[in-house]
mmCIF file of C-alpha atoms in Angstrom:
data_model
loop_
_atom_site.group_PDB
_atom_site.id
_atom_site.type_symbol
_atom_site.label_atom_id
_atom_site.label_comp_id
_atom_site.label_asym_id
_atom_site.label_seq_id
_atom_site.Cartn_x
_atom_site.Cartn_y
_atom_site.Cartn_z
ATOM 1 C CA MET P 1 0.000 0.000 0.000
ATOM 2 C CA PHE P 2 1.452 3.315 -1.050
ATOM 3 C CA GLY P 3 0.779 6.846 0.045
ATOM 4 C CA GLU P 4 2.411 10.222 0.168
ATOM 5 C CA LYS P 5 2.411 13.254 2.364
ATOM 6 C CA LYS P 6 3.243 16.707 1.049
ATOM 7 C CA THR P 7 5.114 19.189 3.222
ATOM 8 C CA THR P 8 6.258 22.746 2.556
ATOM 9 C CA ASN P 9 9.779 21.809 1.564
ATOM 10 C CA LYS P 10 9.718 18.182 0.573
ATOM 11 C CA GLU P 11 7.543 15.236 -0.281
ATOM 12 C CA VAL P 12 7.517 12.141 2.002
ATOM 13 C CA LYS P 13 6.541 8.779 0.537
ATOM 14 C CA TRP P 14 5.493 5.858 2.746
ATOM 15 C CA ILE P 15 4.639 2.211 2.282
ATOM 16 C CA VAL P 16 2.616 -0.203 4.485
ATOM 17 C CA THR P 17 3.295 -3.892 3.919
ATOM 18 C CA PHE P 18 1.095 -6.877 4.778
ATOM 19 C CA ALA P 19 3.413 -7.688 7.679
ATOM 20 C CA ASP P 20 2.835 -4.190 9.043
ATOM 21 C CA LEU P 21 -0.936 -4.769 8.949
ATOM 22 C CA ILE P 22 -0.564 -8.005 10.895
ATOM 23 C CA THR P 23 1.554 -6.207 13.488
ATOM 24 C CA LEU P 24 -1.005 -3.428 13.831
ATOM 25 C CA LEU P 25 -3.843 -5.912 14.267
ATOM 26 C CA PHE P 26 -1.855 -7.819 16.874
ATOM 27 C CA CYS P 27 -1.212 -4.617 18.813
ATOM 28 C CA PHE P 28 -4.892 -3.734 18.565
ATOM 29 C CA PHE P 29 -6.004 -7.055 20.061
ATOM 30 C CA VAL P 30 -3.354 -6.842 22.770
ATOM 31 C CA TYR P 31 -4.756 -3.418 23.619
ATOM 32 C CA LEU P 32 -8.274 -4.849 23.815
ATOM 33 C CA SER P 33 -7.104 -7.702 26.010
ATOM 34 C CA LEU P 34 -6.025 -5.189 28.629
ATOM 35 C CA PHE P 35 -9.710 -4.443 29.182
ATOM 36 C CA ASN P 36 -10.934 -8.068 29.039
ATOM 37 C CA LYS P 37 -9.482 -9.878 32.003
ATOM 38 C CA PRO P 38 -10.123 -13.577 32.579
ATOM 39 C CA GLN P 39 -13.256 -14.068 34.679
ATOM 40 C CA VAL P 40 -13.745 -16.321 37.686
ATOM 41 C CA ASP P 41 -17.188 -17.849 38.379
ATOM 42 C CA LEU P 42 -18.766 -20.362 40.707
ATOM 43 C CA LYS P 43 -20.078 -23.463 38.960
ATOM 44 C CA THR P 44 -23.846 -23.536 39.084
ATOM 45 C CA GLY P 45 -26.816 -25.136 37.378
ATOM 46 C CA PHE P 46 -29.585 -23.319 35.515
ATOM 47 C CA ILE P 47 -33.365 -23.639 35.468
ATOM 48 C CA VAL P 48 -36.088 -21.403 34.026
ATOM 49 C CA THR P 49 -38.863 -20.859 36.583
ATOM 50 C CA GLU P 50 -41.997 -18.749 36.749
ATOM 51 C CA THR P 51 -39.990 -16.195 38.732
ATOM 52 C CA THR P 52 -37.388 -16.104 35.945
ATOM 53 C CA ILE P 53 -40.028 -15.357 33.318
ATOM 54 C CA ASN P 54 -41.780 -12.720 35.448
ATOM 55 C CA THR P 55 -38.495 -10.914 36.068
ATOM 56 C CA LEU P 56 -37.389 -10.990 32.422
ATOM 57 C CA THR P 57 -40.798 -9.832 31.131
ATOM 58 C CA GLU P 58 -39.972 -6.304 32.243
ATOM 59 C CA ARG P 59 -36.549 -6.282 30.551
ATOM 60 C CA LEU P 60 -36.581 -8.333 27.355
ATOM 61 C CA PRO P 61 -38.700 -8.364 24.169
ATOM 62 C CA GLU P 62 -41.971 -10.258 24.457
ATOM 63 C CA ASN P 63 -41.087 -12.812 21.767
ATOM 64 C CA VAL P 64 -37.830 -13.698 23.537
ATOM 65 C CA VAL P 65 -39.498 -14.198 26.926
ATOM 66 C CA GLY P 66 -42.358 -16.161 25.358
ATOM 67 C CA SER P 67 -39.895 -18.631 23.851
ATOM 68 C CA LEU P 68 -38.574 -19.495 27.314
ATOM 69 C CA ASP P 69 -41.851 -21.180 28.332
ATOM 70 C CA SER P 70 -40.787 -24.452 26.738
ATOM 71 C CA MET P 71 -37.657 -24.504 28.946
ATOM 72 C CA LYS P 72 -39.592 -24.011 32.179
ATOM 73 C CA GLY P 73 -38.728 -26.613 34.787
ATOM 74 C CA GLU P 74 -35.817 -28.175 32.857
ATOM 75 C CA PHE P 75 -32.605 -28.320 34.916
ATOM 76 C CA TYR P 76 -29.245 -27.849 33.189
ATOM 77 C CA GLU P 77 -26.229 -28.882 35.211
ATOM 78 C CA ILE P 78 -23.788 -26.781 33.184
ATOM 79 C CA ARG P 79 -23.946 -23.641 31.096
ATOM 80 C CA GLY P 80 -23.176 -25.063 27.623
ATOM 81 C CA PRO P 81 -26.374 -27.084 26.983
ATOM 82 C CA PHE P 82 -28.476 -24.250 28.415
ATOM 83 C CA GLU P 83 -26.991 -21.762 25.932
ATOM 84 C CA ALA P 84 -27.393 -24.256 23.075
ATOM 85 C CA LYS P 85 -31.102 -24.636 23.862
ATOM 86 C CA LEU P 86 -31.446 -20.842 24.033
ATOM 87 C CA GLU P 87 -29.887 -20.473 20.593
ATOM 88 C CA THR P 88 -32.338 -23.029 19.175
ATOM 89 C CA LEU P 89 -35.330 -21.195 20.645
ATOM 90 C CA ILE P 90 -34.491 -17.511 20.191
ATOM 91 C CA GLY P 91 -31.789 -17.534 17.509
ATOM 92 C CA GLN P 92 -28.086 -16.765 17.518
ATOM 93 C CA LYS P 93 -28.473 -12.971 17.471
ATOM 94 C CA ASN P 94 -30.909 -12.809 20.403
ATOM 95 C CA THR P 95 -28.810 -15.307 22.335
ATOM 96 C CA SER P 96 -25.709 -13.134 22.008
ATOM 97 C CA LEU P 97 -27.718 -10.064 23.055
ATOM 98 C CA TYR P 98 -29.673 -11.457 25.998
ATOM 99 C CA LYS P 99 -28.035 -14.669 27.212
ATOM 100 C CA THR P 100 -26.204 -13.042 30.144
ATOM 101 C CA GLN P 101 -29.428 -11.585 31.577
ATOM 102 C CA ILE P 102 -31.258 -14.876 31.050
ATOM 103 C CA LEU P 103 -28.455 -16.887 32.648
ATOM 104 C CA ILE P 104 -28.261 -14.639 35.708
ATOM 105 C CA GLU P 105 -32.014 -14.904 36.328
ATOM 106 C CA SER P 106 -31.975 -18.675 35.750
ATOM 107 C CA VAL P 107 -29.305 -19.633 38.283
ATOM 108 C CA ALA P 108 -30.573 -22.675 40.186
ATOM 109 C CA GLU P 109 -30.458 -22.963 43.955
ATOM 110 C CA GLY P 110 -28.138 -25.695 45.150
ATOM 111 C CA LYS P 111 -29.423 -28.431 47.470
ATOM 112 C CA VAL P 112 -27.642 -30.929 49.667
ATOM 113 C CA ASP P 113 -29.248 -33.565 51.897
ATOM 114 C CA GLU P 114 -28.082 -33.499 55.492
ATOM 115 C CA PHE P 115 -27.087 -37.175 55.396
ATOM 116 C CA THR P 116 -24.941 -36.681 52.258
ATOM 117 C CA GLY P 117 -22.041 -35.453 54.360
ATOM 118 C CA VAL P 118 -20.111 -33.348 51.855
ATOM 119 C CA LEU P 119 -20.768 -31.028 48.920
ATOM 120 C CA LYS P 120 -18.036 -30.139 46.434
ATOM 121 C CA VAL P 121 -18.490 -26.565 45.195
ATOM 122 C CA GLY P 122 -16.880 -25.937 41.820
ATOM 123 C CA ILE P 123 -15.078 -22.797 40.731
ATOM 124 C CA MET P 124 -13.775 -22.006 37.234
ATOM 125 C CA ILE P 125 -12.026 -19.429 35.057
ATOM 126 C CA ASN P 126 -12.515 -18.923 31.319
ATOM 127 C CA GLU P 127 -8.770 -19.047 30.515
ATOM 128 C CA LYS P 128 -5.959 -21.268 31.746
ATOM 129 C CA VAL P 129 -3.952 -19.681 34.547
ATOM 130 C CA GLU P 130 -0.189 -19.261 34.227
ATOM 131 C CA GLU P 131 0.356 -19.720 37.960
ATOM 132 C CA ASP P 132 -1.679 -20.863 40.955
ATOM 133 C CA LEU P 133 -4.678 -18.552 41.374
ATOM 134 C CA ARG P 134 -5.916 -17.956 44.930
ATOM 135 C CA ILE P 135 -9.604 -17.083 45.221
ATOM 136 C CA PRO P 136 -10.935 -15.743 48.558
ATOM 137 C CA LEU P 137 -14.308 -17.110 49.673
ATOM 138 C CA PHE P 138 -16.985 -15.690 51.940
ATOM 139 C CA PHE P 139 -19.847 -17.558 53.599
ATOM 140 C CA ALA P 140 -23.172 -16.169 54.816
ATOM 141 C CA GLY P 141 -26.796 -17.292 55.163
ATOM 142 C CA ASN P 142 -28.787 -18.581 58.131
ATOM 143 C CA ALA P 143 -26.980 -21.928 58.335
ATOM 144 C CA ARG P 144 -24.599 -21.993 61.299
ATOM 145 C CA ARG P 145 -20.965 -22.270 60.165
ATOM 146 C CA GLY P 146 -18.405 -23.975 62.340
ATOM 147 C CA PRO P 147 -14.613 -23.676 62.359
ATOM 148 C CA VAL P 148 -12.397 -23.722 59.271
ATOM 149 C CA ASP P 149 -10.375 -26.922 59.527
ATOM 150 C CA PRO P 150 -8.755 -28.600 56.478
ATOM 151 C CA GLU P 151 -7.985 -31.752 58.486
ATOM 152 C CA LEU P 152 -11.541 -32.077 59.780
ATOM 153 C CA CYS P 153 -13.367 -31.223 56.522
ATOM 154 C CA THR P 154 -11.914 -32.988 53.479
ATOM 155 C CA GLU P 155 -13.251 -33.828 50.028
ATOM 156 C CA ASP P 156 -14.422 -37.147 51.481
ATOM 157 C CA GLY P 157 -16.417 -35.440 54.251
ATOM 158 C CA LEU P 158 -15.883 -35.113 57.996
ATOM 159 C CA THR P 159 -13.003 -37.124 59.402
ATOM 160 C CA ARG P 160 -14.787 -37.175 62.787
ATOM 161 C CA ASN P 161 -18.108 -35.949 64.184
ATOM 162 C CA SER P 162 -17.866 -34.873 67.804
ATOM 163 C CA GLU P 163 -20.569 -33.623 70.158
ATOM 164 C CA GLU P 164 -19.292 -30.030 70.053
ATOM 165 C CA LEU P 165 -19.858 -29.930 66.287
ATOM 166 C CA GLN P 166 -23.590 -30.628 66.727
ATOM 167 C CA GLU P 167 -24.259 -26.938 67.379
ATOM 168 C CA PHE P 168 -23.235 -26.148 63.771
ATOM 169 C CA ASP P 169 -24.862 -26.931 60.428
ATOM 170 C CA TYR P 170 -21.669 -27.111 58.361
ATOM 171 C CA ILE P 171 -17.948 -26.468 58.401
ATOM 172 C CA THR P 172 -15.443 -25.706 55.645
ATOM 173 C CA GLY P 173 -11.934 -26.881 54.998
ATOM 174 C CA THR P 174 -10.748 -23.578 53.581
ATOM 175 C CA GLU P 175 -11.620 -19.943 52.939
ATOM 176 C CA VAL P 176 -9.371 -19.761 49.860
ATOM 177 C CA ALA P 177 -9.926 -21.866 46.734
ATOM 178 C CA ILE P 178 -6.938 -22.493 44.458
ATOM 179 C CA ILE P 179 -7.013 -23.066 40.696
ATOM 180 C CA PRO P 180 -3.661 -24.743 39.950
ATOM 181 C CA GLN P 181 -1.223 -23.548 37.306
ATOM 182 C CA GLY P 182 -2.339 -24.524 33.816
ATOM 183 C CA GLY P 183 -5.858 -25.346 34.969
ATOM 184 C CA GLN P 184 -9.276 -23.761 34.600
ATOM 185 C CA GLU P 185 -11.253 -25.474 37.360
ATOM 186 C CA SER P 186 -11.081 -26.375 41.006
ATOM 187 C CA PHE P 187 -13.424 -27.167 43.889
ATOM 188 C CA PHE P 188 -13.602 -26.886 47.658
ATOM 189 C CA PRO P 189 -15.566 -29.033 50.146
ATOM 190 C CA ILE P 190 -18.423 -27.983 52.421
ATOM 191 C CA CYS P 191 -19.014 -30.606 55.116
ATOM 192 C CA VAL P 192 -22.616 -30.882 56.326
ATOM 193 C CA ILE P 193 -23.199 -31.954 59.926
ATOM 194 C CA ASN P 194 -25.982 -34.496 60.382
ATOM 195 C CA ASP P 195 -27.708 -33.933 63.732
ATOM 196 C CA ASP P 196 -30.835 -35.380 65.344
ATOM 197 C CA LEU P 197 -32.873 -32.156 65.228
ATOM 198 C CA TYR P 198 -35.766 -31.436 62.914
ATOM 199 C CA GLU P 199 -34.888 -28.209 61.093
ATOM 200 C CA SER P 200 -36.237 -26.187 58.188
ATOM 201 C CA PRO P 201 -34.016 -25.818 55.085
ATOM 202 C CA GLU P 202 -30.999 -23.662 55.929
ATOM 203 C CA GLU P 203 -29.116 -21.511 53.449
ATOM 204 C CA ILE P 204 -25.382 -21.423 52.864
ATOM 205 C CA LEU P 205 -24.516 -18.367 50.763
ATOM 206 C CA VAL P 206 -21.131 -18.791 49.055
ATOM 207 C CA GLN P 207 -19.474 -15.752 47.482
ATOM 208 C CA ILE P 208 -16.225 -15.095 45.635
ATOM 209 C CA GLY P 209 -14.319 -12.244 47.264
ATOM 210 C CA LYS P 210 -12.183 -9.502 45.743
ATOM 211 C CA LEU P 211 -9.602 -10.803 43.273
ATOM 212 C CA ARG P 212 -6.122 -9.471 42.680
ATOM 213 C CA GLY P 213 -3.956 -9.409 39.583
ATOM 214 C CA ASP P 214 -5.064 -9.799 35.984
ATOM 215 C CA VAL P 215 -8.339 -11.580 36.739
ATOM 216 C CA GLU P 216 -11.796 -10.369 37.698
ATOM 217 C CA ARG P 217 -15.054 -11.699 39.085
ATOM 218 C CA GLY P 218 -17.545 -12.930 36.500
ATOM 219 C CA ASN P 219 -21.344 -12.880 36.500
ATOM 220 C CA PHE P 220 -21.822 -15.889 38.798
ATOM 221 C CA VAL P 221 -19.943 -15.074 41.975
ATOM 222 C CA THR P 222 -22.709 -15.885 44.487
ATOM 223 C CA ARG P 223 -24.432 -19.216 45.000
ATOM 224 C CA SER P 224 -27.194 -20.254 47.416
ATOM 225 C CA ILE P 225 -27.061 -23.814 48.729
ATOM 226 C CA PHE P 226 -29.850 -25.170 50.944
ATOM 227 C CA ILE P 227 -29.331 -27.963 53.455
ATOM 228 C CA GLN P 228 -32.316 -30.329 53.338
ATOM 229 C CA ASP P 229 -33.137 -31.878 56.716
ATOM 230 C CA ASP P 230 -33.698 -35.641 56.905
ATOM 231 C CA GLU P 231 -35.321 -35.891 60.336
ATOM 232 C CA PRO P 232 -39.031 -36.781 60.743
ATOM 233 C CA ILE P 233 -41.349 -33.955 61.754
ATOM 234 C CA PRO P 234 -41.901 -33.892 65.554
ATOM 235 C CA SER P 235 -45.289 -34.326 67.235
ATOM 236 C CA VAL P 236 -47.004 -32.120 69.827
ATOM 237 C CA SER P 237 -49.378 -33.110 72.604
ATOM 238 C CA PHE P 238 -51.168 -31.550 75.571
ATOM 239 C CA GLU P 239 -49.687 -32.593 78.898
ATOM 240 C CA ILE P 240 -53.107 -32.976 80.583
ATOM 241 C CA GLU P 241 -56.217 -34.475 78.991
ATOM 242 C CA ARG P 242 -58.822 -33.489 81.605
ATOM 243 C CA ARG P 243 -58.828 -31.214 84.682
ATOM 244 C CA ASN P 244 -60.850 -28.848 86.899
ATOM 245 C CA LEU P 245 -60.163 -25.095 86.903
ATOM 246 C CA PHE P 246 -61.060 -22.412 89.427
ATOM 247 C CA LYS P 247 -60.950 -18.619 89.369
ATOM 248 C CA GLY P 248 -57.451 -17.310 88.665
ATOM 249 C CA ILE P 249 -54.606 -18.062 86.243
ATOM 250 C CA ALA P 250 -54.064 -21.472 84.668
ATOM 251 C CA ASN P 251 -51.555 -22.655 82.075
ATOM 252 C CA ILE P 252 -52.296 -24.643 78.943
ATOM 253 C CA THR P 253 -49.092 -26.519 78.145
ATOM 254 C CA ALA P 254 -48.059 -28.542 75.100
ATOM 255 C CA SER P 255 -44.918 -30.640 74.787
ATOM 256 C CA ILE P 256 -42.959 -31.585 71.664
ATOM 257 C CA SER P 257 -41.141 -34.809 70.894
ATOM 258 C CA PRO P 258 -38.412 -34.987 69.804
ATOM 259 C CA ILE P 259 -36.973 -31.525 70.491
ATOM 260 C CA SER P 260 -36.993 -29.343 67.365
ATOM 261 C CA GLY P 261 -34.508 -26.873 65.929
ATOM 262 C CA VAL P 262 -37.224 -24.507 64.651
ATOM 263 C CA LYS P 263 -40.017 -22.554 66.311
ATOM 264 C CA THR P 264 -43.279 -24.489 66.594
ATOM 265 C CA GLU P 265 -46.665 -22.735 66.572
ATOM 266 C CA ILE P 266 -49.856 -24.418 67.828
ATOM 267 C CA PRO P 267 -53.053 -22.352 67.308
ATOM 268 C CA LEU P 268 -55.934 -23.350 69.601
ATOM 269 C CA ARG P 269 -59.694 -23.698 69.012
ATOM 270 C CA PHE P 270 -62.419 -23.665 71.682
ATOM 271 C CA ALA P 271 -65.780 -25.308 72.308
ATOM 272 C CA GLY P 272 -68.058 -26.024 75.254
ATOM 273 C CA THR P 273 -70.410 -23.985 77.458
ATOM 274 C CA ALA P 274 -67.764 -21.538 78.725
ATOM 275 C CA LYS P 275 -67.805 -18.150 76.979
ATOM 276 C CA GLU P 276 -64.692 -16.209 76.051
ATOM 277 C CA ASN P 277 -64.285 -12.860 77.888
ATOM 278 C CA MET P 278 -67.078 -13.888 80.272
ATOM 279 C CA ASP P 279 -65.824 -17.145 81.763
ATOM 280 C CA PHE P 280 -62.240 -17.099 80.487
ATOM 281 C CA GLN P 281 -59.748 -15.085 78.468
ATOM 282 C CA PHE P 282 -56.235 -15.554 77.119
ATOM 283 C CA ARG P 283 -53.786 -12.938 78.333
ATOM 284 C CA ASP P 284 -51.300 -13.092 75.416
ATOM 285 C CA GLY P 285 -53.136 -14.744 72.550
ATOM 286 C CA SER P 286 -54.312 -18.288 71.999
ATOM 287 C CA THR P 287 -51.328 -19.755 70.142
ATOM 288 C CA ILE P 288 -48.789 -21.902 71.977
ATOM 289 C CA MET P 289 -45.197 -21.172 70.922
ATOM 290 C CA ILE P 290 -42.453 -23.729 71.498
ATOM 291 C CA VAL P 291 -39.086 -22.091 70.908
ATOM 292 C CA PRO P 292 -36.215 -24.082 69.329
ATOM 293 C CA TYR P 293 -34.309 -26.547 71.531
ATOM 294 C CA THR P 294 -36.985 -26.578 74.277
ATOM 295 C CA GLU P 295 -39.477 -29.268 75.276
ATOM 296 C CA LYS P 296 -42.620 -27.270 76.083
ATOM 297 C CA GLY P 297 -44.668 -24.176 75.356
ATOM 298 C CA THR P 298 -47.400 -22.510 77.413
ATOM 299 C CA VAL P 299 -50.177 -19.930 77.172
ATOM 300 C CA GLU P 300 -51.838 -18.312 80.187
ATOM 301 C CA LEU P 301 -55.580 -18.712 80.653
ATOM 302 C CA GLU P 302 -57.426 -16.420 83.046
ATOM 303 C CA VAL P 303 -60.573 -17.946 84.559
ATOM 304 C CA ILE P 304 -63.315 -15.379 85.342
ATOM 305 C CA GLN P 305 -66.065 -16.739 87.633
ATOM 306 C CA ASP P 306 -67.139 -13.868 89.878
ATOM 307 C CA ASP P 307 -70.832 -14.100 88.956
ATOM 308 C CA VAL P 308 -71.144 -17.878 88.731
ATOM 309 C CA PRO P 309 -72.531 -19.746 91.769
ATOM 310 C CA LEU P 310 -70.137 -21.797 93.803
ATOM 311 C CA TYR P 311 -69.833 -25.323 92.354
ATOM 312 C CA ALA P 312 -71.722 -24.419 89.185
ATOM 313 C CA THR P 313 -69.631 -25.534 86.220
ATOM 314 C CA ARG P 314 -68.731 -24.510 82.688
ATOM 315 C CA THR P 315 -66.947 -26.725 80.191
ATOM 316 C CA LEU P 316 -64.048 -25.359 78.129
ATOM 317 C CA VAL P 317 -62.775 -27.716 75.443
ATOM 318 C CA VAL P 318 -59.397 -26.638 74.064
ATOM 319 C CA GLN P 319 -58.305 -28.299 70.840
ATOM 320 C CA MET P 320 -55.222 -27.988 68.633
ATOM 321 C CA ASP P 321 -56.017 -26.567 65.204
ATOM 322 C CA ASP P 322 -54.542 -29.431 63.156
ATOM 323 C CA ASP P 323 -54.505 -27.570 59.850
ATOM 324 C CA SER P 324 -52.679 -24.521 61.229
ATOM 325 C CA ILE P 325 -49.895 -26.115 63.285
ATOM 326 C CA ARG P 326 -46.470 -25.065 62.010
ATOM 327 C CA ASN P 327 -43.376 -27.316 62.032
ATOM 328 C CA ALA P 328 -45.060 -30.195 63.867
ATOM 329 C CA GLU P 329 -47.930 -32.659 63.677
ATOM 330 C CA VAL P 330 -50.567 -33.675 66.211
ATOM 331 C CA GLY P 331 -49.420 -36.310 68.672
ATOM 332 C CA GLY P 332 -51.144 -38.189 71.497
ATOM 333 C CA ILE P 333 -53.435 -35.670 73.231
ATOM 334 C CA SER P 334 -54.789 -32.961 70.927
ATOM 335 C CA ARG P 335 -57.950 -32.194 72.944
ATOM 336 C CA GLN P 336 -58.076 -30.958 76.526
ATOM 337 C CA ILE P 337 -61.321 -30.796 78.558
ATOM 338 C CA ASN P 338 -61.375 -28.143 81.289
ATOM 339 C CA THR P 339 -64.228 -28.017 83.817
ATOM 340 C CA ILE P 340 -64.466 -24.487 85.216
ATOM 341 C CA ILE P 341 -65.890 -24.375 88.760
ATOM 342 C CA GLY P 342 -67.878 -21.281 89.854
ATOM 343 C CA ALA P 343 -66.613 -18.956 92.589
ATOM 344 C CA GLN P 344 -69.668 -16.871 93.597
ATOM 345 C CA GLU P 345 -71.219 -17.563 96.980
ATOM 346 C CA MET P 346 -75.039 -17.511 96.807
ATOM 347 C CA LYS P 347 -75.635 -14.170 98.572
ATOM 348 C CA ASP P 348 -77.927 -12.789 95.874
ATOM 349 C CA CYS P 349 -79.736 -14.008 92.775
ATOM 350 C CA SER P 350 -77.585 -12.499 89.981
ATOM 351 C CA GLY P 351 -75.349 -15.500 89.523
ATOM 352 C CA ILE P 352 -78.155 -17.959 90.157
ATOM 353 C CA ASN P 353 -80.292 -16.356 87.426
ATOM 354 C CA ARG P 354 -77.499 -16.699 84.862
ATOM 355 C CA PHE P 355 -76.866 -20.261 85.930
ATOM 356 C CA LEU P 356 -80.548 -21.163 85.551
ATOM 357 C CA ARG P 357 -80.828 -19.460 82.145
ATOM 358 C CA GLU P 358 -77.859 -21.342 80.724
ATOM 359 C CA ASN P 359 -78.623 -24.690 82.291
#
């Protein structure tokens, strides 16, 4: 390629060869690479859910979102097949434009059964590393994390399970993952502690921390993993099946077996001849709460019998509301019969009249 440049006193001729073009292109791509660092991500699966579609409806064209319906409920363990299916449904152009948004909203929650013992969490980079790459890790969520101990938590699981570990839900062997030189993938173990408590699913939130050097965090740097409990649901039962009550404060107590790791709520229903706010009232609501790691829960019942003749009776039947109990099921005694004894001495006719009307 020839060209010339005229100046005031002389004419300069220049020539650009094919080799020069190659050199320029190489320099251009090297320049671009300075702004495109290798990216580190956590390995995760992908699934399109109703939530995914609702979220993307506000951001993406209608025809693109509509095409995702056929993928709903299908789980993809890795990214490649998910992207291939996207390209089939929405075309190559739309995939290149929208795949990152779709992938981010389709990240699947991880699950691990409590009895499994260990979960290997994968981590990857999109280019081979020239030297060992250290990746800091952070852990959050409502699952209780124990000590960091590489000898106790290995890729094969816990090497021992002592009583002091029972207060935790999981432990880790490290807080720094390492991708070895020349590699693109690695993993680190999370050891799940199997206890005897019934518990609701607990979340472990894993996050890649700040990276140093010529690498950066990718789009998938946070992953939620839920520990699935394997214990049977506990049962609840009244301690007393039948009793007499007099004027004053009485407790209605329910026990739980075995002890639970979550709060248990037992709403109560009433029947019988006793009338609420006339013969009895609950001081702090009519739901028994059993807090985690305790055996019993109680509500206070105030018996009001000022205008009822001495030895006249009312019946208060207290029953557990089976359909509304949370984190437990009905056990042995779900119905308690309370006979309320009157307290009014027969000095006038007011209490006697009420007694005669109702009986």
